[in-house]
């Protein structure tokens, strides 16, 4: 069991790295698609008058296709990581049963003892098996948090605390929403 632990940590680390990378790429692609849609909605009259609906639709599809590709890469990395960790666990179980059966044949152990050892390994490895799943969720959250903190840490062009400039004594007017 301990022989597979470094392999599982390596797989989990690689899975976390690539999941974060492809989550960021997917979020960027969705943001680009959202920007295309927002531009289209803001300029709907101009787009309609110049018959540009098909062009904006193709641009939107292109951006969504980029998001799909990033999501597919992320899913592939998650699937391969889960397959690698599950395969290593099952190989350890098979090795335990094989070696235990050779010890039973040599009368060094009994069958129930081998079975108890196998069950103990299975119960003990449940935490290790869930490690890549949790790491993938943490990596996806890390990618989302990176974007969120980038927006929070952004320094605006207008300094609201500046003391210089023109200050108006009063503002009068009407606001109309259409």
mmCIF file of C-alpha atoms in Angstrom:
data_model
loop_
_atom_site.group_PDB
_atom_site.id
_atom_site.type_symbol
_atom_site.label_atom_id
_atom_site.label_comp_id
_atom_site.label_asym_id
_atom_site.label_seq_id
_atom_site.Cartn_x
_atom_site.Cartn_y
_atom_site.Cartn_z
ATOM 1 C CA UNK A 1 0.000 0.000 0.000
ATOM 2 C CA UNK A 2 2.761 2.416 0.925
ATOM 3 C CA UNK A 3 4.561 1.647 -2.332
ATOM 4 C CA UNK A 4 1.680 3.209 -4.297
ATOM 5 C CA UNK A 5 1.409 6.316 -2.114
ATOM 6 C CA UNK A 6 4.103 8.388 -3.921
ATOM 7 C CA UNK A 7 2.565 7.452 -7.269
ATOM 8 C CA UNK A 8 -0.852 8.584 -6.079
ATOM 9 C CA UNK A 9 0.522 11.889 -4.789
ATOM 10 C CA UNK A 10 2.296 12.509 -8.090
ATOM 11 C CA UNK A 11 -0.885 11.724 -10.008
ATOM 12 C CA UNK A 12 -2.883 13.967 -7.660
ATOM 13 C CA UNK A 13 -0.404 16.822 -8.031
ATOM 14 C CA UNK A 14 -0.374 16.596 -11.818
ATOM 15 C CA UNK A 15 -4.130 16.348 -11.870
ATOM 16 C CA UNK A 16 -4.427 19.430 -9.663
ATOM 17 C CA UNK A 17 -2.004 21.440 -11.813
ATOM 18 C CA UNK A 18 -3.724 20.649 -15.098
ATOM 19 C CA UNK A 19 -7.216 21.009 -13.637
ATOM 20 C CA UNK A 20 -6.349 24.520 -12.455
ATOM 21 C CA UNK A 21 -4.796 25.364 -15.830
ATOM 22 C CA UNK A 22 -7.773 24.176 -17.859
ATOM 23 C CA UNK A 23 -10.288 25.716 -15.443
ATOM 24 C CA UNK A 24 -8.667 29.115 -15.991
ATOM 25 C CA UNK A 25 -8.646 28.586 -19.760
ATOM 26 C CA UNK A 26 -12.309 27.571 -19.695
ATOM 27 C CA UNK A 27 -13.274 30.606 -17.623
ATOM 28 C CA UNK A 28 -11.392 32.879 -20.016
ATOM 29 C CA UNK A 29 -13.171 31.338 -23.001
ATOM 30 C CA UNK A 30 -16.579 31.721 -21.323
ATOM 31 C CA UNK A 31 -15.727 35.349 -20.530
ATOM 32 C CA UNK A 32 -14.864 35.959 -24.191
ATOM 33 C CA UNK A 33 -18.131 34.341 -25.279
ATOM 34 C CA UNK A 34 -20.001 36.491 -22.772
ATOM 35 C CA UNK A 35 -18.283 39.603 -24.121
ATOM 36 C CA UNK A 36 -19.365 38.725 -27.673
ATOM 37 C CA UNK A 37 -22.947 38.173 -26.506
ATOM 38 C CA UNK A 38 -22.939 41.395 -24.483
ATOM 39 C CA UNK A 39 -21.650 43.377 -27.468
ATOM 40 C CA UNK A 40 -24.335 41.831 -29.641
ATOM 41 C CA UNK A 41 -27.110 42.668 -27.195
ATOM 42 C CA UNK A 42 -25.841 46.216 -26.675
ATOM 43 C CA UNK A 43 -25.685 46.834 -30.433
ATOM 44 C CA UNK A 44 -28.689 44.799 -31.500
ATOM 45 C CA UNK A 45 -30.154 47.547 -33.708
ATOM 46 C CA UNK A 46 -26.891 48.099 -35.568
ATOM 47 C CA UNK A 47 -26.315 44.374 -35.966
ATOM 48 C CA UNK A 48 -29.819 43.886 -37.297
ATOM 49 C CA UNK A 49 -29.634 46.872 -39.652
ATOM 50 C CA UNK A 50 -26.363 45.682 -41.222
ATOM 51 C CA UNK A 51 -27.478 42.035 -41.243
ATOM 52 C CA UNK A 52 -24.571 40.905 -39.012
ATOM 53 C CA UNK A 53 -26.476 38.321 -36.991
ATOM 54 C CA UNK A 54 -24.723 35.372 -38.629
ATOM 55 C CA UNK A 55 -21.266 36.912 -38.042
ATOM 56 C CA UNK A 56 -21.905 37.446 -34.312
ATOM 57 C CA UNK A 57 -23.428 33.995 -34.027
ATOM 58 C CA UNK A 58 -20.300 32.456 -35.582
ATOM 59 C CA UNK A 59 -18.041 34.452 -33.261
ATOM 60 C CA UNK A 60 -20.096 33.318 -30.273
ATOM 61 C CA UNK A 61 -19.961 29.684 -31.409
ATOM 62 C CA UNK A 62 -16.197 29.960 -31.874
ATOM 63 C CA UNK A 63 -15.713 31.225 -28.319
ATOM 64 C CA UNK A 64 -18.014 28.540 -26.929
ATOM 65 C CA UNK A 65 -16.053 25.933 -28.887
ATOM 66 C CA UNK A 66 -12.865 27.171 -27.190
ATOM 67 C CA UNK A 67 -14.561 26.777 -23.804
ATOM 68 C CA UNK A 68 -15.697 23.286 -24.795
ATOM 69 C CA UNK A 69 -12.140 22.299 -25.745
ATOM 70 C CA UNK A 70 -10.793 23.529 -22.408
ATOM 71 C CA UNK A 71 -13.544 21.700 -20.555
ATOM 72 C CA UNK A 72 -12.831 18.544 -22.512
ATOM 73 C CA UNK A 73 -9.135 18.747 -21.614
ATOM 74 C CA UNK A 74 -10.040 19.246 -17.967
ATOM 75 C CA UNK A 75 -12.386 16.266 -18.016
ATOM 76 C CA UNK A 76 -9.737 14.139 -19.728
ATOM 77 C CA UNK A 77 -7.156 15.030 -17.091
ATOM 78 C CA UNK A 78 -9.636 14.235 -14.308
ATOM 79 C CA UNK A 79 -10.609 10.942 -15.917
ATOM 80 C CA UNK A 80 -7.024 9.840 -16.507
ATOM 81 C CA UNK A 81 -6.054 10.837 -12.981
ATOM 82 C CA UNK A 82 -8.940 8.896 -11.487
ATOM 83 C CA UNK A 83 -8.157 5.909 -13.711
ATOM 84 C CA UNK A 84 -4.495 5.947 -12.677
ATOM 85 C CA UNK A 85 -5.266 6.160 -8.959
ATOM 86 C CA UNK A 86 -7.999 3.518 -9.147
ATOM 87 C CA UNK A 87 -5.767 1.202 -11.186
ATOM 88 C CA UNK A 88 -2.944 1.498 -8.687
ATOM 89 C CA UNK A 89 -5.329 0.710 -5.833
ATOM 90 C CA UNK A 90 -6.720 -2.339 -7.600
ATOM 91 C CA UNK A 91 -3.203 -3.538 -8.446
ATOM 92 C CA UNK A 92 -2.284 -3.261 -4.767
ATOM 93 C CA UNK A 93 -5.354 -5.321 -3.844
ATOM 94 C CA UNK A 94 -4.478 -7.941 -6.448
ATOM 95 C CA UNK A 95 -0.887 -8.070 -5.216
ATOM 96 C CA UNK A 96 -2.137 -8.488 -1.634
ATOM 97 C CA UNK A 97 -4.398 -11.383 -2.600
ATOM 98 C CA UNK A 98 -1.665 -13.051 -4.650
ATOM 99 C CA UNK A 99 0.990 -12.740 -1.962
ATOM 100 C CA UNK A 100 -1.491 -13.707 0.737
ATOM 101 C CA UNK A 101 -2.471 -16.837 -1.188
ATOM 102 C CA UNK A 102 1.187 -17.852 -1.500
ATOM 103 C CA UNK A 103 1.570 -17.459 2.265
ATOM 104 C CA UNK A 104 -1.579 -19.517 2.844
ATOM 105 C CA UNK A 105 -0.249 -22.282 0.589
ATOM 106 C CA UNK A 106 3.026 -22.278 2.587
ATOM 107 C CA UNK A 107 0.986 -22.469 5.854
ATOM 108 C CA UNK A 108 2.459 -19.209 7.120
ATOM 109 C CA UNK A 109 -0.943 -17.438 7.275
ATOM 110 C CA UNK A 110 -4.587 -18.431 7.292
ATOM 111 C CA UNK A 111 -7.196 -17.376 4.761
ATOM 112 C CA UNK A 112 -9.182 -15.236 7.239
ATOM 113 C CA UNK A 113 -6.009 -13.356 8.211
ATOM 114 C CA UNK A 114 -5.312 -12.494 4.555
ATOM 115 C CA UNK A 115 -8.925 -11.408 4.158
ATOM 116 C CA UNK A 116 -8.728 -9.182 7.267
ATOM 117 C CA UNK A 117 -5.523 -7.591 5.967
ATOM 118 C CA UNK A 118 -7.189 -6.967 2.589
ATOM 119 C CA UNK A 119 -10.267 -5.401 4.195
ATOM 120 C CA UNK A 120 -8.057 -3.247 6.417
ATOM 121 C CA UNK A 121 -6.167 -2.045 3.361
ATOM 122 C CA UNK A 122 -9.408 -1.274 1.531
ATOM 123 C CA UNK A 123 -10.823 0.710 4.446
ATOM 124 C CA UNK A 124 -7.516 2.490 4.999
ATOM 125 C CA UNK A 125 -7.154 3.415 1.349
ATOM 126 C CA UNK A 126 -10.584 5.040 1.048
ATOM 127 C CA UNK A 127 -9.029 8.319 2.218
ATOM 128 C CA UNK A 128 -6.251 8.024 -0.346
ATOM 129 C CA UNK A 129 -8.730 7.214 -3.082
ATOM 130 C CA UNK A 130 -10.796 10.334 -2.406
ATOM 131 C CA UNK A 131 -7.669 12.505 -2.455
ATOM 132 C CA UNK A 132 -7.632 13.072 -6.264
ATOM 133 C CA UNK A 133 -11.370 13.828 -6.286
ATOM 134 C CA UNK A 134 -10.995 16.442 -3.567
ATOM 135 C CA UNK A 135 -7.844 17.814 -5.177
ATOM 136 C CA UNK A 136 -9.705 18.319 -8.465
ATOM 137 C CA UNK A 137 -12.447 20.265 -6.665
ATOM 138 C CA UNK A 138 -9.871 22.347 -4.795
ATOM 139 C CA UNK A 139 -7.995 23.064 -8.023
ATOM 140 C CA UNK A 140 -11.176 24.182 -9.779
ATOM 141 C CA UNK A 141 -11.982 26.455 -6.827
ATOM 142 C CA UNK A 142 -8.418 27.790 -6.907
ATOM 143 C CA UNK A 143 -8.810 28.706 -10.566
ATOM 144 C CA UNK A 144 -12.065 30.507 -9.838
ATOM 145 C CA UNK A 145 -10.590 32.275 -6.823
ATOM 146 C CA UNK A 146 -7.660 33.489 -8.892
ATOM 147 C CA UNK A 147 -10.030 35.329 -11.239
ATOM 148 C CA UNK A 148 -12.082 36.683 -8.362
ATOM 149 C CA UNK A 149 -9.042 38.064 -6.521
ATOM 150 C CA UNK A 150 -7.722 39.553 -9.758
ATOM 151 C CA UNK A 151 -10.918 41.593 -9.991
ATOM 152 C CA UNK A 152 -10.799 42.538 -6.305
ATOM 153 C CA UNK A 153 -7.116 43.573 -6.439
ATOM 154 C CA UNK A 154 -7.556 45.578 -9.639
ATOM 155 C CA UNK A 155 -6.576 49.219 -9.233
ATOM 156 C CA UNK A 156 -9.139 51.507 -10.917
ATOM 157 C CA UNK A 157 -8.044 54.329 -13.228
ATOM 158 C CA UNK A 158 -10.025 56.863 -11.186
ATOM 159 C CA UNK A 159 -8.799 57.436 -7.643
ATOM 160 C CA UNK A 160 -11.920 58.031 -5.546
ATOM 161 C CA UNK A 161 -9.860 59.195 -2.560
ATOM 162 C CA UNK A 162 -7.957 61.916 -4.474
ATOM 163 C CA UNK A 163 -8.119 65.404 -2.937
ATOM 164 C CA UNK A 164 -7.222 67.341 -6.107
ATOM 165 C CA UNK A 165 -9.537 68.031 -9.003
ATOM 166 C CA UNK A 166 -12.850 69.812 -9.483
ATOM 167 C CA UNK A 167 -15.453 69.336 -6.776
ATOM 168 C CA UNK A 168 -19.048 70.376 -7.556
ATOM 169 C CA UNK A 169 -21.063 72.032 -4.796
ATOM 170 C CA UNK A 170 -24.367 70.683 -5.978
ATOM 171 C CA UNK A 171 -25.677 68.584 -8.793
ATOM 172 C CA UNK A 172 -29.142 69.054 -10.230
ATOM 173 C CA UNK A 173 -30.859 67.172 -12.987
ATOM 174 C CA UNK A 174 -33.225 64.394 -13.826
ATOM 175 C CA UNK A 175 -32.481 60.770 -14.507
ATOM 176 C CA UNK A 176 -34.714 58.906 -16.912
ATOM 177 C CA UNK A 177 -34.597 55.150 -17.464
ATOM 178 C CA UNK A 178 -35.829 53.760 -20.754
#
